[in-house]
Amino acid sequence: MLGFYRTYTTPFKEEIPALVEDFFLRVPFFKRFLRFFGRYLYTEISLRKSKKLEKITAQHKRILWIQWVDSYLGDSLMDLSSRILLQDKEIDLLTKENVANIYQNDTIFKHIFTNPEQCNSNQYDLLIIDSYRHRSLKVLGKDLLQLPHITLYGYYNVNDFNRLYFSFFRINQLLPTKYSENNIYKIAKPLLPITQQDEAIVSSFNLPNNFITIVIGAANIERNFNQWDAVIDKIFTQHIANNIVLVGAKNSIIEAEKIQSNYPNKIINMVDRISFNQTAQVIKKSRLLICADGGLLHAANAVKTPVMALFYYIEPMVRLIKINPSYSLLDKNDINNISVINIIEKIKKLENKTR
């Protein structure tokens, strides 16, 4: 049926963590097929003058990578980090404005665009299109839509899967000379630029040695854990760490100030004081990161700082990676059902594992 299997089957042979059966249970067949059929027709019409390729070859020197649909920082990091496999190419990125800043000064992306009109089709040999969705294709002008293309996800539409491993295995599949599966697992991690200026700014805060970083707040309420004060009490009373650095976004400023007031000499509050990339540098300097599922979890994976992560509903295997030590706790009903005692136990196990 027009390749409907592509909505739930990866285009490569390697297996990745993906909740396909859960996807089937949550979304009825008829709804899935109608969604696919609409995308199929739109894609066939939109890309009728574009040749779909199965390999990225030596003749593809200038590439425009389009990531327009998934604009969360974490999703973006997972999707785009496989660019490390294309270091011999000149690659520009077209993405949403809210994620573009984290790729400034990137060593692989030469130019970052947030408006399709900034992209000159004459400068490119190939497009990498994130997926065959209306939102990805409709923003592109007719000149760009005539360029040869490959697609990262195509029609793949499973809700929860390990995007990082999908991206790496998909780009690897398109290369003339492939890495082995084991080698991909050894190198696959988020790729996040941290500049010398970022390092200098973080260094200016004179952070203590041997601290733990905790992320306060969340992008949405389902991931917002509200017992960090109790976790921090246990960390200090059980002498797990002498200092904690709090990081997070603007929506957690009040909570962070309240927590810091309990331990003014032991807690450094950096919530909403530094950029995402600079926060990654703070995490890099810390012993471990404790957080709920979110963008900074992937920043920790980028700098290979061990992670103790809390999850609501989403299985940890679709977020965590093999090469960074991690433990996790999951509650499918409410993230705040996760016990503080269990969190402390996992922190201790992680500390023992990474010594």
mmCIF file of C-alpha atoms in Angstrom:
data_model
loop_
_atom_site.group_PDB
_atom_site.id
_atom_site.type_symbol
_atom_site.label_atom_id
_atom_site.label_comp_id
_atom_site.label_asym_id
_atom_site.label_seq_id
_atom_site.Cartn_x
_atom_site.Cartn_y
_atom_site.Cartn_z
ATOM 1 C CA MET A 1 0.000 0.000 0.000
ATOM 2 C CA LEU A 2 2.261 2.765 -1.325
ATOM 3 C CA GLY A 3 4.966 1.790 1.145
ATOM 4 C CA PHE A 4 2.841 2.310 4.254
ATOM 5 C CA TYR A 5 5.261 0.028 6.147
ATOM 6 C CA ARG A 6 7.749 2.916 6.062
ATOM 7 C CA THR A 7 5.723 4.673 8.764
ATOM 8 C CA TYR A 8 6.831 2.105 11.350
ATOM 9 C CA THR A 9 9.873 0.390 9.791
ATOM 10 C CA THR A 10 13.359 1.907 9.791
ATOM 11 C CA PRO A 11 15.129 2.112 6.410
ATOM 12 C CA PHE A 12 18.304 0.491 7.809
ATOM 13 C CA LYS A 13 18.915 -3.025 9.118
ATOM 14 C CA GLU A 14 20.172 -2.100 12.595
ATOM 15 C CA GLU A 15 17.659 -2.213 15.430
ATOM 16 C CA ILE A 16 17.116 0.861 17.575
ATOM 17 C CA PRO A 17 15.010 1.415 20.707
ATOM 18 C CA ALA A 18 11.520 2.194 19.388
ATOM 19 C CA LEU A 19 8.072 1.725 20.914
ATOM 20 C CA VAL A 20 6.375 0.485 17.756
ATOM 21 C CA GLU A 21 3.788 -1.731 19.461
ATOM 22 C CA ASP A 22 2.850 1.120 21.766
ATOM 23 C CA PHE A 23 2.434 3.315 18.684
ATOM 24 C CA PHE A 24 0.052 0.762 17.155
ATOM 25 C CA LEU A 25 -2.018 0.670 20.353
ATOM 26 C CA ARG A 26 -2.222 4.445 20.741
ATOM 27 C CA VAL A 27 -2.984 5.378 17.128
ATOM 28 C CA PRO A 28 -5.622 3.378 15.186
ATOM 29 C CA PHE A 29 -4.641 1.892 11.822
ATOM 30 C CA PHE A 30 -7.150 3.976 9.874
ATOM 31 C CA LYS A 31 -5.844 7.230 11.359
ATOM 32 C CA ARG A 32 -2.243 6.241 10.682
ATOM 33 C CA PHE A 33 -3.003 5.337 7.080
ATOM 34 C CA LEU A 34 -4.928 8.552 6.378
ATOM 35 C CA ARG A 35 -2.035 10.585 7.781
ATOM 36 C CA PHE A 36 0.439 8.667 5.640
ATOM 37 C CA PHE A 37 -1.689 8.934 2.500
ATOM 38 C CA GLY A 38 -1.995 12.703 2.874
ATOM 39 C CA ARG A 39 1.755 13.056 3.311
ATOM 40 C CA TYR A 40 2.440 10.697 0.431
ATOM 41 C CA LEU A 41 0.344 12.727 -2.016
ATOM 42 C CA TYR A 42 1.781 16.038 -0.833
ATOM 43 C CA THR A 43 5.352 14.721 -1.052
ATOM 44 C CA GLU A 44 4.900 13.231 -4.517
ATOM 45 C CA ILE A 45 3.560 16.547 -5.798
ATOM 46 C CA SER A 46 6.031 18.795 -3.954
ATOM 47 C CA LEU A 47 9.138 16.771 -4.856
ATOM 48 C CA ARG A 48 8.091 15.700 -8.356
ATOM 49 C CA LYS A 49 11.093 17.546 -9.851
ATOM 50 C CA SER A 50 13.548 16.414 -7.175
ATOM 51 C CA LYS A 51 15.495 13.203 -7.574
ATOM 52 C CA LYS A 52 15.477 11.061 -4.455
ATOM 53 C CA LEU A 53 18.931 9.591 -3.880
ATOM 54 C CA GLU A 54 20.034 6.528 -1.944
ATOM 55 C CA LYS A 55 23.678 7.555 -1.461
ATOM 56 C CA ILE A 56 25.657 10.641 -0.516
ATOM 57 C CA THR A 57 28.658 10.554 -2.838
ATOM 58 C CA ALA A 58 31.835 12.534 -3.472
ATOM 59 C CA GLN A 59 30.003 14.761 -5.965
ATOM 60 C CA HIS A 60 27.784 16.091 -3.178
ATOM 61 C CA LYS A 61 30.128 18.735 -1.831
ATOM 62 C CA ARG A 62 27.616 21.396 -0.718
ATOM 63 C CA ILE A 63 24.617 20.241 1.310
ATOM 64 C CA LEU A 64 21.667 22.086 2.818
ATOM 65 C CA TRP A 65 20.249 20.234 5.839
ATOM 66 C CA ILE A 66 16.636 21.159 6.566
ATOM 67 C CA GLN A 67 15.323 20.576 10.060
ATOM 68 C CA TRP A 68 12.073 22.442 10.301
ATOM 69 C CA VAL A 69 9.472 20.273 12.044
ATOM 70 C CA ASP A 70 10.885 19.286 15.432
ATOM 71 C CA SER A 71 12.005 22.438 17.166
ATOM 72 C CA TYR A 72 12.688 21.233 20.717
ATOM 73 C CA LEU A 73 16.367 21.615 21.588
ATOM 74 C CA GLY A 74 16.726 17.967 22.587
ATOM 75 C CA ASP A 75 15.085 16.642 19.413
ATOM 76 C CA SER A 76 17.220 18.954 17.309
ATOM 77 C CA LEU A 77 20.419 17.764 18.983
ATOM 78 C CA MET A 78 19.510 14.123 18.430
ATOM 79 C CA ASP A 79 18.506 14.636 14.799
ATOM 80 C CA LEU A 80 21.484 16.706 13.694
ATOM 81 C CA SER A 81 24.412 15.162 15.553
ATOM 82 C CA SER A 82 25.049 12.606 12.815
ATOM 83 C CA ARG A 83 26.559 15.488 10.825
ATOM 84 C CA ILE A 84 29.825 14.316 12.378
ATOM 85 C CA LEU A 85 29.754 11.565 9.723
ATOM 86 C CA LEU A 86 29.778 14.236 6.986
ATOM 87 C CA GLN A 87 32.792 16.257 8.059
ATOM 88 C CA ASP A 88 34.225 16.189 4.547
ATOM 89 C CA LYS A 89 31.208 18.148 3.226
ATOM 90 C CA GLU A 90 30.267 21.807 3.394
ATOM 91 C CA ILE A 91 26.913 21.812 5.164
ATOM 92 C CA ASP A 92 24.505 24.649 5.879
ATOM 93 C CA LEU A 93 21.509 24.338 8.197
ATOM 94 C CA LEU A 94 17.982 25.670 7.775
ATOM 95 C CA THR A 95 16.094 25.463 11.058
ATOM 96 C CA LYS A 96 13.715 27.297 13.372
ATOM 97 C CA GLU A 97 14.927 30.440 15.085
ATOM 98 C CA ASN A 98 14.447 29.044 18.595
ATOM 99 C CA VAL A 99 17.094 26.348 18.057
ATOM 100 C CA ALA A 100 19.437 28.119 15.626
ATOM 101 C CA ASN A 101 21.487 29.810 18.353
ATOM 102 C CA ILE A 102 22.858 26.583 19.797
ATOM 103 C CA TYR A 103 24.600 25.845 16.474
ATOM 104 C CA GLN A 104 26.369 29.174 16.109
ATOM 105 C CA ASN A 105 30.149 28.650 15.810
ATOM 106 C CA ASP A 106 29.592 25.012 14.893
ATOM 107 C CA THR A 107 32.599 23.304 13.314
ATOM 108 C CA ILE A 108 30.523 21.503 10.659
ATOM 109 C CA PHE A 109 27.562 23.762 9.864
ATOM 110 C CA LYS A 110 29.045 26.669 7.915
ATOM 111 C CA HIS A 111 25.941 28.856 7.859
ATOM 112 C CA ILE A 112 22.768 28.747 9.945
ATOM 113 C CA PHE A 113 19.602 30.006 8.255
ATOM 114 C CA THR A 114 16.206 30.611 9.843
ATOM 115 C CA ASN A 115 14.441 31.816 6.702
ATOM 116 C CA PRO A 116 14.201 29.645 3.554
ATOM 117 C CA GLU A 117 14.537 32.777 1.416
ATOM 118 C CA GLN A 118 18.120 33.096 2.677
ATOM 119 C CA CYS A 119 19.028 29.817 0.937
ATOM 120 C CA ASN A 120 20.277 30.021 -2.649
ATOM 121 C CA SER A 121 19.585 26.770 -4.486
ATOM 122 C CA ASN A 122 22.524 27.379 -6.855
ATOM 123 C CA GLN A 123 24.928 26.851 -3.959
ATOM 124 C CA TYR A 124 23.900 23.262 -3.185
ATOM 125 C CA ASP A 125 24.294 19.805 -4.688
ATOM 126 C CA LEU A 126 21.943 18.067 -2.270
ATOM 127 C CA LEU A 127 19.185 18.596 0.285
ATOM 128 C CA ILE A 128 18.829 16.581 3.477
ATOM 129 C CA ILE A 129 15.133 16.886 4.357
ATOM 130 C CA ASP A 130 14.200 15.932 7.900
ATOM 131 C CA SER A 131 10.923 14.196 7.006
ATOM 132 C CA TYR A 132 8.158 14.031 4.436
ATOM 133 C CA ARG A 133 5.790 16.271 6.338
ATOM 134 C CA HIS A 134 3.797 19.209 5.044
ATOM 135 C CA ARG A 135 5.548 21.616 7.402
ATOM 136 C CA SER A 136 9.002 20.597 6.186
ATOM 137 C CA LEU A 137 8.200 20.859 2.496
ATOM 138 C CA LYS A 138 5.832 23.800 2.260
ATOM 139 C CA VAL A 139 8.437 26.298 3.523
ATOM 140 C CA LEU A 140 10.802 25.505 0.642
ATOM 141 C CA GLY A 141 10.775 27.523 -2.551
ATOM 142 C CA LYS A 142 10.365 25.838 -5.928
ATOM 143 C CA ASP A 143 14.089 26.195 -6.725
ATOM 144 C CA LEU A 144 15.114 24.277 -3.603
ATOM 145 C CA LEU A 145 12.457 21.635 -4.279
ATOM 146 C CA GLN A 146 14.125 20.822 -7.606
ATOM 147 C CA LEU A 147 17.440 19.854 -6.023
ATOM 148 C CA PRO A 148 18.281 16.170 -5.482
ATOM 149 C CA HIS A 149 17.457 15.073 -1.960
ATOM 150 C CA ILE A 150 17.733 12.409 0.655
ATOM 151 C CA THR A 151 15.482 12.251 3.701
ATOM 152 C CA LEU A 152 16.365 11.479 7.288
ATOM 153 C CA TYR A 153 13.050 10.085 8.554
ATOM 154 C CA GLY A 154 10.989 9.986 5.388
ATOM 155 C CA TYR A 155 7.523 8.709 6.346
ATOM 156 C CA TYR A 156 8.659 7.174 9.639
ATOM 157 C CA ASN A 157 6.062 8.245 12.175
ATOM 158 C CA VAL A 158 6.509 6.227 15.388
ATOM 159 C CA ASN A 159 5.967 8.514 18.367
ATOM 160 C CA ASP A 160 8.770 7.362 20.652
ATOM 161 C CA PHE A 161 12.104 6.093 19.365
ATOM 162 C CA ASN A 162 15.780 6.831 19.884
ATOM 163 C CA ARG A 163 16.234 9.690 17.446
ATOM 164 C CA LEU A 164 19.989 9.888 17.962
ATOM 165 C CA TYR A 165 20.598 6.299 16.897
ATOM 166 C CA PHE A 166 18.092 6.597 14.046
ATOM 167 C CA SER A 167 19.931 9.643 12.713
ATOM 168 C CA PHE A 168 23.368 8.037 12.960
ATOM 169 C CA PHE A 169 22.337 4.747 11.370
ATOM 170 C CA ARG A 170 20.405 6.523 8.613
ATOM 171 C CA ILE A 171 23.279 8.818 7.605
ATOM 172 C CA ASN A 172 25.684 5.893 7.907
ATOM 173 C CA GLN A 173 23.465 3.914 5.526
ATOM 174 C CA LEU A 174 23.809 6.677 2.931
ATOM 175 C CA LEU A 175 27.611 6.788 2.994
ATOM 176 C CA PRO A 176 29.725 5.017 0.349
ATOM 177 C CA THR A 177 31.878 3.516 3.120
ATOM 178 C CA LYS A 178 29.921 2.567 6.215
ATOM 179 C CA TYR A 179 30.877 2.283 9.861
ATOM 180 C CA SER A 180 30.093 -0.988 11.617
ATOM 181 C CA GLU A 181 27.179 -1.095 14.044
ATOM 182 C CA ASN A 182 29.578 -1.341 16.994
ATOM 183 C CA ASN A 183 31.541 1.678 15.817
ATOM 184 C CA ILE A 184 28.370 3.730 15.455
ATOM 185 C CA TYR A 185 27.446 2.929 19.049
ATOM 186 C CA LYS A 186 30.947 4.010 20.104
ATOM 187 C CA ILE A 187 30.713 7.438 18.462
ATOM 188 C CA ALA A 188 26.991 8.251 18.555
ATOM 189 C CA LYS A 189 26.327 11.128 20.928
ATOM 190 C CA PRO A 190 24.842 14.614 20.672
ATOM 191 C CA LEU A 191 27.151 17.161 19.077
ATOM 192 C CA LEU A 192 27.009 20.600 20.680
ATOM 193 C CA PRO A 193 29.489 23.427 20.032
ATOM 194 C CA ILE A 194 31.087 24.972 23.121
ATOM 195 C CA THR A 195 33.344 27.896 22.250
ATOM 196 C CA GLN A 196 36.350 29.287 24.091
ATOM 197 C CA GLN A 197 34.157 32.250 24.987
ATOM 198 C CA ASP A 198 31.594 29.891 26.540
ATOM 199 C CA GLU A 199 34.373 28.264 28.551
ATOM 200 C CA ALA A 200 35.703 31.657 29.681
ATOM 201 C CA ILE A 201 32.274 32.856 30.808
ATOM 202 C CA VAL A 202 31.699 29.710 32.866
ATOM 203 C CA SER A 203 35.221 29.914 34.283
ATOM 204 C CA SER A 204 34.517 33.470 35.478
ATOM 205 C CA PHE A 205 31.941 32.123 37.942
ATOM 206 C CA ASN A 206 34.721 30.294 39.856
ATOM 207 C CA LEU A 207 32.618 27.217 40.440
ATOM 208 C CA PRO A 208 33.801 24.847 43.187
ATOM 209 C CA ASN A 209 35.399 21.503 42.458
ATOM 210 C CA ASN A 210 33.510 18.240 42.550
ATOM 211 C CA PHE A 211 29.972 19.634 42.369
ATOM 212 C CA ILE A 212 26.694 18.111 41.161
ATOM 213 C CA THR A 213 24.403 19.914 38.712
ATOM 214 C CA ILE A 214 20.609 19.745 38.993
ATOM 215 C CA VAL A 215 18.185 21.012 36.356
ATOM 216 C CA ILE A 216 15.216 22.860 37.859
ATOM 217 C CA GLY A 217 11.950 23.247 35.949
ATOM 218 C CA ALA A 218 10.844 21.784 32.625
ATOM 219 C CA ALA A 219 9.498 22.776 29.222
ATOM 220 C CA ASN A 220 6.105 21.266 30.059
ATOM 221 C CA ILE A 221 4.267 20.417 33.247
ATOM 222 C CA GLU A 222 4.341 16.638 32.709
ATOM 223 C CA ARG A 223 8.140 16.678 33.057
ATOM 224 C CA ASN A 224 8.285 19.109 35.959
ATOM 225 C CA PHE A 225 9.538 17.349 39.093
ATOM 226 C CA ASN A 226 8.612 19.404 42.175
ATOM 227 C CA GLN A 227 10.578 17.636 44.917
ATOM 228 C CA TRP A 228 14.086 18.862 44.169
ATOM 229 C CA ASP A 229 14.321 20.506 47.588
ATOM 230 C CA ALA A 230 13.863 17.100 49.244
ATOM 231 C CA VAL A 231 16.442 15.504 46.927
ATOM 232 C CA ILE A 232 18.950 18.239 47.758
ATOM 233 C CA ASP A 233 18.327 17.827 51.499
ATOM 234 C CA LYS A 234 19.229 14.136 51.184
ATOM 235 C CA ILE A 235 22.324 14.862 49.079
ATOM 236 C CA PHE A 236 23.698 17.184 51.742
ATOM 237 C CA THR A 237 22.640 15.231 54.842
ATOM 238 C CA GLN A 238 24.085 12.020 53.391
ATOM 239 C CA HIS A 239 27.290 13.834 52.346
ATOM 240 C CA ILE A 240 26.980 12.841 48.697
ATOM 241 C CA ALA A 241 28.241 16.264 47.591
ATOM 242 C CA ASN A 242 29.377 19.495 49.221
ATOM 243 C CA ASN A 243 28.096 21.782 46.473
ATOM 244 C CA ILE A 244 25.252 21.832 43.974
ATOM 245 C CA VAL A 245 24.804 24.069 40.940
ATOM 246 C CA LEU A 246 21.240 24.772 39.822
ATOM 247 C CA VAL A 247 20.559 25.367 36.127
ATOM 248 C CA GLY A 248 17.391 25.787 34.120
ATOM 249 C CA ALA A 249 15.211 28.188 32.191
ATOM 250 C CA LYS A 250 13.408 31.383 33.140
ATOM 251 C CA ASN A 251 10.256 29.585 34.297
ATOM 252 C CA SER A 252 12.163 28.070 37.238
ATOM 253 C CA ILE A 253 13.767 31.240 38.658
ATOM 254 C CA ILE A 254 11.486 31.501 41.701
ATOM 255 C CA GLU A 255 11.818 27.822 42.590
ATOM 256 C CA ALA A 256 15.616 27.983 42.273
ATOM 257 C CA GLU A 257 15.845 31.059 44.519
ATOM 258 C CA LYS A 258 13.723 29.341 47.153
ATOM 259 C CA ILE A 259 15.893 26.208 47.079
ATOM 260 C CA GLN A 260 19.116 28.214 47.251
ATOM 261 C CA SER A 261 17.870 30.125 50.295
ATOM 262 C CA ASN A 262 17.929 26.857 52.259
ATOM 263 C CA TYR A 263 21.656 26.349 51.608
ATOM 264 C CA PRO A 264 23.093 29.734 50.562
ATOM 265 C CA ASN A 265 26.709 28.624 51.076
ATOM 266 C CA LYS A 266 26.385 25.299 49.295
ATOM 267 C CA ILE A 267 24.148 26.019 46.305
ATOM 268 C CA ILE A 268 25.138 28.134 43.308
ATOM 269 C CA ASN A 269 22.104 29.352 41.392
ATOM 270 C CA MET A 270 22.787 29.775 37.655
ATOM 271 C CA VAL A 271 19.196 29.449 36.478
ATOM 272 C CA ASP A 272 18.553 31.755 33.492
ATOM 273 C CA ARG A 273 22.006 33.337 33.841
ATOM 274 C CA ILE A 274 23.820 31.639 30.961
ATOM 275 C CA SER A 275 23.104 30.247 27.501
ATOM 276 C CA PHE A 276 22.253 26.638 26.666
ATOM 277 C CA ASN A 277 25.779 25.991 25.369
ATOM 278 C CA GLN A 278 27.349 27.603 28.437
ATOM 279 C CA THR A 279 25.110 25.459 30.630
ATOM 280 C CA ALA A 280 26.530 22.443 28.808
ATOM 281 C CA GLN A 281 29.989 23.636 29.860
ATOM 282 C CA VAL A 282 28.813 23.834 33.494
ATOM 283 C CA ILE A 283 27.512 20.276 33.182
ATOM 284 C CA LYS A 284 30.828 19.205 31.665
ATOM 285 C CA LYS A 285 32.651 20.466 34.756
ATOM 286 C CA SER A 286 30.307 18.667 37.164
ATOM 287 C CA ARG A 287 30.497 15.140 38.567
ATOM 288 C CA LEU A 288 27.045 14.260 37.339
ATOM 289 C CA LEU A 289 23.774 15.753 36.169
ATOM 290 C CA ILE A 290 20.431 15.100 37.848
ATOM 291 C CA CYS A 291 17.440 16.103 35.745
ATOM 292 C CA ALA A 292 14.056 15.301 34.315
ATOM 293 C CA ASP A 293 13.824 14.430 30.627
ATOM 294 C CA GLY A 294 14.661 17.530 28.596
ATOM 295 C CA GLY A 295 17.205 19.324 26.451
ATOM 296 C CA LEU A 296 19.939 19.448 29.094
ATOM 297 C CA LEU A 297 19.863 15.659 29.387
ATOM 298 C CA HIS A 298 21.162 15.623 25.809
ATOM 299 C CA ALA A 299 23.692 18.333 26.646
ATOM 300 C CA ALA A 300 25.053 16.009 29.348
ATOM 301 C CA ASN A 301 25.287 13.208 26.802
ATOM 302 C CA ALA A 302 27.128 15.604 24.485
ATOM 303 C CA VAL A 303 29.830 16.331 27.085
ATOM 304 C CA LYS A 304 29.702 12.776 28.514
ATOM 305 C CA THR A 305 28.770 13.753 32.050
ATOM 306 C CA PRO A 306 26.986 10.872 33.845
ATOM 307 C CA VAL A 307 23.219 11.365 34.129
ATOM 308 C CA MET A 308 20.556 10.447 36.668
ATOM 309 C CA ALA A 309 17.331 11.133 34.755
ATOM 310 C CA LEU A 310 13.641 11.110 35.658
ATOM 311 C CA PHE A 311 11.008 10.266 33.075
ATOM 312 C CA TYR A 312 7.281 10.622 32.717
ATOM 313 C CA TYR A 313 5.697 8.126 30.321
ATOM 314 C CA ILE A 314 8.565 8.028 27.800
ATOM 315 C CA GLU A 315 10.802 4.983 28.151
ATOM 316 C CA PRO A 316 14.376 5.992 29.081
ATOM 317 C CA MET A 317 15.864 3.792 26.338
ATOM 318 C CA VAL A 318 14.674 6.246 23.679
ATOM 319 C CA ARG A 319 16.672 9.078 25.291
ATOM 320 C CA LEU A 320 19.771 7.551 26.901
ATOM 321 C CA ILE A 321 22.887 6.442 25.027
ATOM 322 C CA LYS A 322 25.347 3.604 25.481
ATOM 323 C CA ILE A 323 28.571 5.600 25.791
ATOM 324 C CA ASN A 324 27.489 7.840 28.669
ATOM 325 C CA PRO A 325 26.921 6.246 32.107
ATOM 326 C CA SER A 326 23.358 6.797 33.251
ATOM 327 C CA TYR A 327 20.581 5.626 35.520
ATOM 328 C CA SER A 328 16.916 6.478 35.252
ATOM 329 C CA LEU A 329 13.564 6.253 36.992
ATOM 330 C CA LEU A 330 10.198 6.220 35.252
ATOM 331 C CA ASP A 331 6.600 6.740 36.315
ATOM 332 C CA LYS A 332 4.014 6.508 33.543
ATOM 333 C CA ASN A 333 1.320 8.303 35.528
ATOM 334 C CA ASP A 334 3.082 11.217 37.204
ATOM 335 C CA ILE A 335 6.771 12.091 37.387
ATOM 336 C CA ASN A 336 6.199 13.273 40.962
ATOM 337 C CA ASN A 337 5.330 9.732 41.995
ATOM 338 C CA ILE A 338 9.040 8.947 41.740
ATOM 339 C CA SER A 339 10.392 8.447 45.238
ATOM 340 C CA VAL A 340 13.120 10.727 46.586
ATOM 341 C CA ILE A 341 14.637 7.691 48.313
ATOM 342 C CA ASN A 342 14.857 5.850 44.989
ATOM 343 C CA ILE A 343 16.490 8.874 43.373
ATOM 344 C CA ILE A 344 19.157 8.983 46.074
ATOM 345 C CA GLU A 345 19.799 5.246 45.699
ATOM 346 C CA LYS A 346 20.295 5.659 41.952
ATOM 347 C CA ILE A 347 22.620 8.626 42.473
ATOM 348 C CA LYS A 348 24.785 6.514 44.781
ATOM 349 C CA LYS A 349 24.853 3.657 42.266
ATOM 350 C CA LEU A 350 25.845 6.038 39.500
ATOM 351 C CA GLU A 351 28.600 7.518 41.649
ATOM 352 C CA ASN A 352 29.956 4.034 42.391
ATOM 353 C CA LYS A 353 29.730 3.069 38.732
ATOM 354 C CA THR A 354 31.742 6.058 37.541
ATOM 355 C CA ARG A 355 34.480 6.098 40.185
#
